[in-house]
């Protein structure tokens, strides 16, 4: 009898849990049905309501967001509503090279070499998505009168690689990146004349830079780029996350960091993991909706009321929800289908490889570089660099695949 009772209770609980999950998913699905629009239609509605759309691609190497951006630019209705494309990964002191490329009489990709060679990390991992996006802008602009052309604006902190000769220079340079998000904010404000120019734009960035209202454990804004707009220019911007896996980062101890080469991005300082949002409920809801691409506002929906998770979640106030950091979501494809951008070596010249060798000895230290060369059975640092910079094809997005496996 006892055995029968236990089996009955287990069956009852499993049915109860399954029923509760179905009820929850019904609420998610209802939000999609009542608020959802085709992604381009959703973006067009938002740019008509706001002066700046802040797109969070979730992962700079993701392919699908950049295909979406190109489709938006090819949509004449959307393009006519924007004057600027602001790009985080391009540094403001490389603006003249972007202008030279877009104003050239013929398509000349090599004019972009300094933009990719002198980015923040100093390593020039050139993603094809960015090259393709700029090419699309160039081709569209060629059909337009100059006053109607879209400008691409670099908003990342300036880089000074020619001036960095040793570790002291590198550390001084890293201090300047403390104001990274404020630099983005003020640069955009300058181009939009404090939102008094009548001009509009989109910002292409990711994760924390797009968080519009994330607060720390003391209830203070985390001072991300979108936070500044929320505090000082409320209502002018709309933060839209493109659905992807969420970052789960646990800081490493000082002991774990001993002997580890430091990078500008700082990911080596964390145990990095990836997961599905809301333990997979979002993905289940999208699947129940046929995995159709969709864009929608998340305020006062089960999506928006999901507990915040992602970059900076370790420092965030426990009350934070997803609707506190983003206004909307664009779903383009299930995690299983998301892809990583190809890379290109068109900007990797012999002279630049020599410059890279100089940089990595400062960035990573000679002992670490020599160890890597030896481990891989290579002759010298140049071989090591050329192997690292070898072009990669499009492939499944590793972070999304990790989230799928972790579920």
XYZ file of N, CA and C in Angstrom, residues 113-216:
312
model
N 41.126 49.156 -43.320
C 42.168 48.434 -42.579
C 42.476 49.058 -41.219
N 42.698 50.378 -41.105
C 43.012 50.951 -39.787
C 41.887 50.774 -38.772
N 40.645 50.740 -39.246
C 39.503 50.574 -38.349
C 39.568 49.218 -37.659
N 39.897 48.179 -38.419
C 39.946 46.827 -37.873
C 41.288 46.518 -37.204
N 42.353 47.106 -37.688
C 43.675 46.824 -37.130
C 43.884 47.473 -35.765
N 43.194 48.571 -35.501
C 43.450 49.333 -34.279
C 42.283 49.324 -33.313
N 41.498 48.233 -33.336
C 40.379 48.163 -32.400
C 40.888 47.905 -30.985
N 39.971 47.921 -30.025
C 40.325 47.986 -28.607
C 41.232 46.865 -28.127
N 40.955 45.630 -28.528
C 41.749 44.503 -28.032
C 43.173 44.535 -28.560
N 43.355 45.225 -29.697
C 44.678 45.292 -30.311
C 45.009 44.102 -31.165
N 44.051 43.166 -31.284
C 44.367 41.901 -31.941
C 43.785 41.760 -33.338
N 42.817 42.598 -33.690
C 42.251 42.630 -35.044
C 41.659 41.299 -35.501
N 40.729 40.769 -34.714
C 39.955 39.607 -35.152
C 38.803 40.146 -35.988
N 38.974 40.184 -37.289
C 38.030 40.875 -38.170
C 36.860 39.971 -38.555
N 35.668 40.329 -38.096
C 34.489 39.521 -38.383
C 33.833 39.965 -39.685
N 33.487 38.992 -40.505
C 32.917 39.266 -41.817
C 31.603 40.032 -41.708
N 30.887 39.841 -40.599
C 29.605 40.526 -40.419
C 29.764 42.042 -40.484
N 30.817 42.552 -39.858
C 31.032 44.003 -39.848
C 31.435 44.496 -41.241
N 32.249 43.714 -41.927
C 32.650 44.073 -43.293
C 31.425 44.089 -44.205
N 30.581 43.070 -44.074
C 29.379 42.981 -44.915
C 28.405 44.122 -44.620
N 28.270 44.467 -43.338
C 27.376 45.570 -42.972
C 27.840 46.882 -43.606
N 29.142 47.158 -43.505
C 29.680 48.389 -44.089
C 29.546 48.387 -45.611
N 29.731 47.224 -46.205
C 29.565 47.107 -47.661
C 28.123 47.394 -48.066
N 27.174 46.875 -47.286
C 25.757 47.134 -47.555
C 25.448 48.623 -47.457
N 25.967 49.279 -46.418
C 25.744 50.723 -46.267
C 26.317 51.470 -47.465
N 27.531 51.083 -47.873
C 28.170 51.750 -49.015
C 27.294 51.629 -50.271
N 26.837 50.430 -50.551
C 26.053 50.201 -51.774
C 24.718 50.945 -51.740
N 24.081 50.981 -50.579
C 22.817 51.718 -50.453
C 23.062 53.213 -50.646
N 24.130 53.723 -50.030
C 24.425 55.154 -50.123
C 24.718 55.605 -51.550
N 25.299 54.713 -52.343
C 25.643 55.083 -53.716
C 24.420 55.454 -54.542
N 23.264 54.980 -54.119
C 22.027 55.263 -54.858
C 21.312 56.513 -54.334
N 21.893 57.130 -53.293
C 21.230 58.257 -52.638
C 21.998 59.557 -52.826
N 21.276 60.661 -52.776
C 21.927 61.974 -52.764
C 22.687 62.116 -51.445
N 23.784 62.851 -51.443
C 24.630 62.952 -50.248
C 23.863 63.341 -48.979
N 22.936 64.293 -49.038
C 22.220 64.659 -47.803
C 21.383 63.517 -47.227
N 21.043 62.541 -48.061
C 20.181 61.440 -47.616
C 20.962 60.203 -47.182
N 22.270 60.242 -47.309
C 23.074 59.060 -47.005
C 23.176 58.807 -45.500
N 23.288 57.520 -45.171
C 23.446 57.103 -43.780
C 24.928 57.164 -43.415
N 25.238 57.760 -42.271
C 26.626 57.805 -41.801
C 26.860 56.711 -40.768
N 28.018 56.091 -40.838
C 28.431 55.118 -39.827
C 29.385 55.830 -38.882
N 29.067 55.801 -37.595
C 29.829 56.559 -36.607
C 30.454 55.628 -35.570
N 31.757 55.751 -35.395
C 32.472 55.000 -34.365
C 32.241 55.666 -33.011
N 31.881 54.883 -32.004
C 31.617 55.473 -30.684
C 32.436 54.827 -29.567
N 33.293 53.848 -29.905
C 34.126 53.213 -28.896
C 35.253 54.127 -28.438
N 35.756 53.900 -27.226
C 36.865 54.703 -26.696
C 38.031 54.720 -27.672
N 38.760 55.846 -27.750
C 39.905 55.914 -28.663
C 40.991 54.921 -28.286
N 41.694 54.434 -29.286
C 42.812 53.513 -29.063
C 44.114 54.170 -29.492
N 45.204 53.790 -28.824
C 46.490 54.457 -29.072
C 47.628 53.447 -29.209
N 47.410 52.390 -29.985
C 48.420 51.335 -30.063
C 49.807 51.823 -30.480
N 49.941 52.778 -31.393
C 51.292 53.243 -31.744
C 52.026 53.895 -30.570
N 51.269 54.333 -29.549
C 51.880 55.002 -28.396
C 52.130 54.058 -27.225
N 51.724 52.801 -27.365
C 51.888 51.833 -26.268
C 53.146 51.007 -26.515
N 54.146 51.210 -25.656
C 55.445 50.570 -25.862
C 55.837 49.604 -24.746
N 55.152 49.680 -23.604
C 55.494 48.787 -22.495
C 54.274 48.613 -21.596
N 54.458 47.840 -20.523
C 53.339 47.524 -19.635
C 52.780 48.770 -18.953
N 53.655 49.719 -18.636
C 53.188 50.955 -18.004
C 52.255 51.725 -18.941
N 52.647 51.816 -20.208
C 51.784 52.477 -21.196
C 50.445 51.752 -21.315
N 50.508 50.424 -21.301
C 49.290 49.621 -21.435
C 48.345 49.874 -20.261
N 48.897 49.896 -19.050
C 48.068 50.132 -17.866
C 47.444 51.525 -17.886
N 48.219 52.515 -18.338
C 47.675 53.874 -18.446
C 46.548 53.926 -19.476
N 46.734 53.191 -20.564
C 45.689 53.131 -21.594
C 44.420 52.496 -21.034
N 44.571 51.439 -20.250
C 43.404 50.742 -19.705
C 42.603 51.635 -18.761
N 43.278 52.570 -18.102
C 42.564 53.512 -17.237
C 41.551 54.320 -18.046
N 41.918 54.650 -19.283
C 41.019 55.465 -20.116
C 39.734 54.729 -20.462
N 39.745 53.405 -20.397
C 38.540 52.644 -20.765
C 37.514 52.604 -19.629
N 37.869 53.144 -18.459
C 36.895 53.209 -17.370
C 35.691 54.064 -17.760
N 35.918 55.003 -18.660
C 34.823 55.882 -19.105
C 34.238 55.417 -20.439
N 34.437 54.153 -20.764
C 34.028 53.580 -22.056
C 32.563 53.886 -22.383
N 31.675 53.585 -21.447
C 30.243 53.764 -21.717
C 29.854 55.233 -21.774
N 30.486 56.045 -20.938
C 30.183 57.477 -20.970
C 30.667 58.097 -22.278
N 31.803 57.600 -22.787
C 32.298 58.069 -24.088
C 31.286 57.754 -25.184
N 30.742 56.547 -25.165
C 29.722 56.171 -26.150
C 28.523 57.112 -26.055
N 28.072 57.323 -24.834
C 26.894 58.164 -24.583
C 27.105 59.591 -25.089
N 28.212 60.215 -24.716
C 28.434 61.612 -25.101
C 28.695 61.754 -26.602
N 29.357 60.761 -27.192
C 29.607 60.819 -28.638
C 28.291 60.793 -29.412
N 27.398 59.904 -29.013
C 26.086 59.822 -29.673
C 25.300 61.118 -29.471
N 25.325 61.631 -28.241
C 24.618 62.887 -27.966
C 25.129 64.024 -28.841
N 26.438 64.078 -29.029
C 27.018 65.140 -29.855
C 26.510 65.070 -31.291
N 26.488 63.868 -31.852
C 26.024 63.726 -33.238
C 24.533 64.029 -33.375
N 23.762 63.705 -32.339
C 22.320 63.954 -32.385
C 21.955 65.315 -31.788
N 22.989 66.100 -31.453
C 22.777 67.452 -30.906
C 21.799 67.427 -29.734
N 22.098 66.542 -28.779
C 21.255 66.407 -27.589
C 19.792 66.098 -27.928
N 19.592 65.391 -29.028
C 18.253 65.030 -29.509
C 17.453 66.257 -29.950
N 18.158 67.312 -30.323
C 17.493 68.526 -30.801
C 17.624 68.712 -32.312
N 18.280 67.765 -32.981
C 18.565 67.931 -34.408
C 17.465 67.390 -35.314
N 16.585 66.585 -34.745
C 15.574 65.925 -35.570
C 16.107 64.682 -36.251
N 17.366 64.363 -36.002
C 17.982 63.183 -36.612
C 17.834 61.980 -35.685
N 17.925 60.776 -36.295
C 17.756 59.543 -35.536
C 18.855 58.551 -35.896
N 18.981 57.516 -35.067
C 20.003 56.519 -35.354
C 19.770 55.218 -34.626
N 20.646 54.258 -34.922
C 20.657 52.981 -34.208
C 22.059 52.766 -33.657
N 22.133 52.200 -32.466
C 23.411 51.846 -31.843
C 23.534 50.336 -31.853
N 24.625 49.828 -32.421
C 24.885 48.391 -32.454
C 25.913 48.081 -31.386
N 25.478 47.371 -30.354
C 26.337 47.088 -29.208
C 25.935 45.734 -28.646
N 26.344 45.442 -27.409
C 25.863 44.191 -26.819
C 25.809 44.237 -25.301
N 25.123 43.288 -24.764
C 24.879 43.027 -23.336
C 24.833 44.301 -22.506
N 25.797 44.488 -21.604
C 25.648 45.515 -20.571
C 25.510 46.925 -21.128
N 26.136 47.209 -22.272
C 26.064 48.566 -22.826
C 24.632 48.938 -23.196
N 23.798 47.927 -23.446
C 22.397 48.161 -23.830
C 21.449 48.125 -22.633
N 21.973 47.846 -21.431
C 21.106 47.769 -20.252
C 20.634 49.174 -19.881
N 19.339 49.405 -19.942
C 18.797 50.756 -19.810
C 18.526 51.182 -18.374
N 18.514 50.235 -17.443
C 18.170 50.629 -16.080
C 18.667 49.660 -15.029
N 19.803 49.044 -15.293
C 20.334 48.055 -14.350
C 20.916 48.760 -13.127
N 20.501 48.302 -11.948
C 20.992 48.900 -10.701
C 21.780 47.879 -9.894
N 22.764 48.393 -9.137
C 23.613 47.512 -8.339
C 22.941 47.186 -7.011
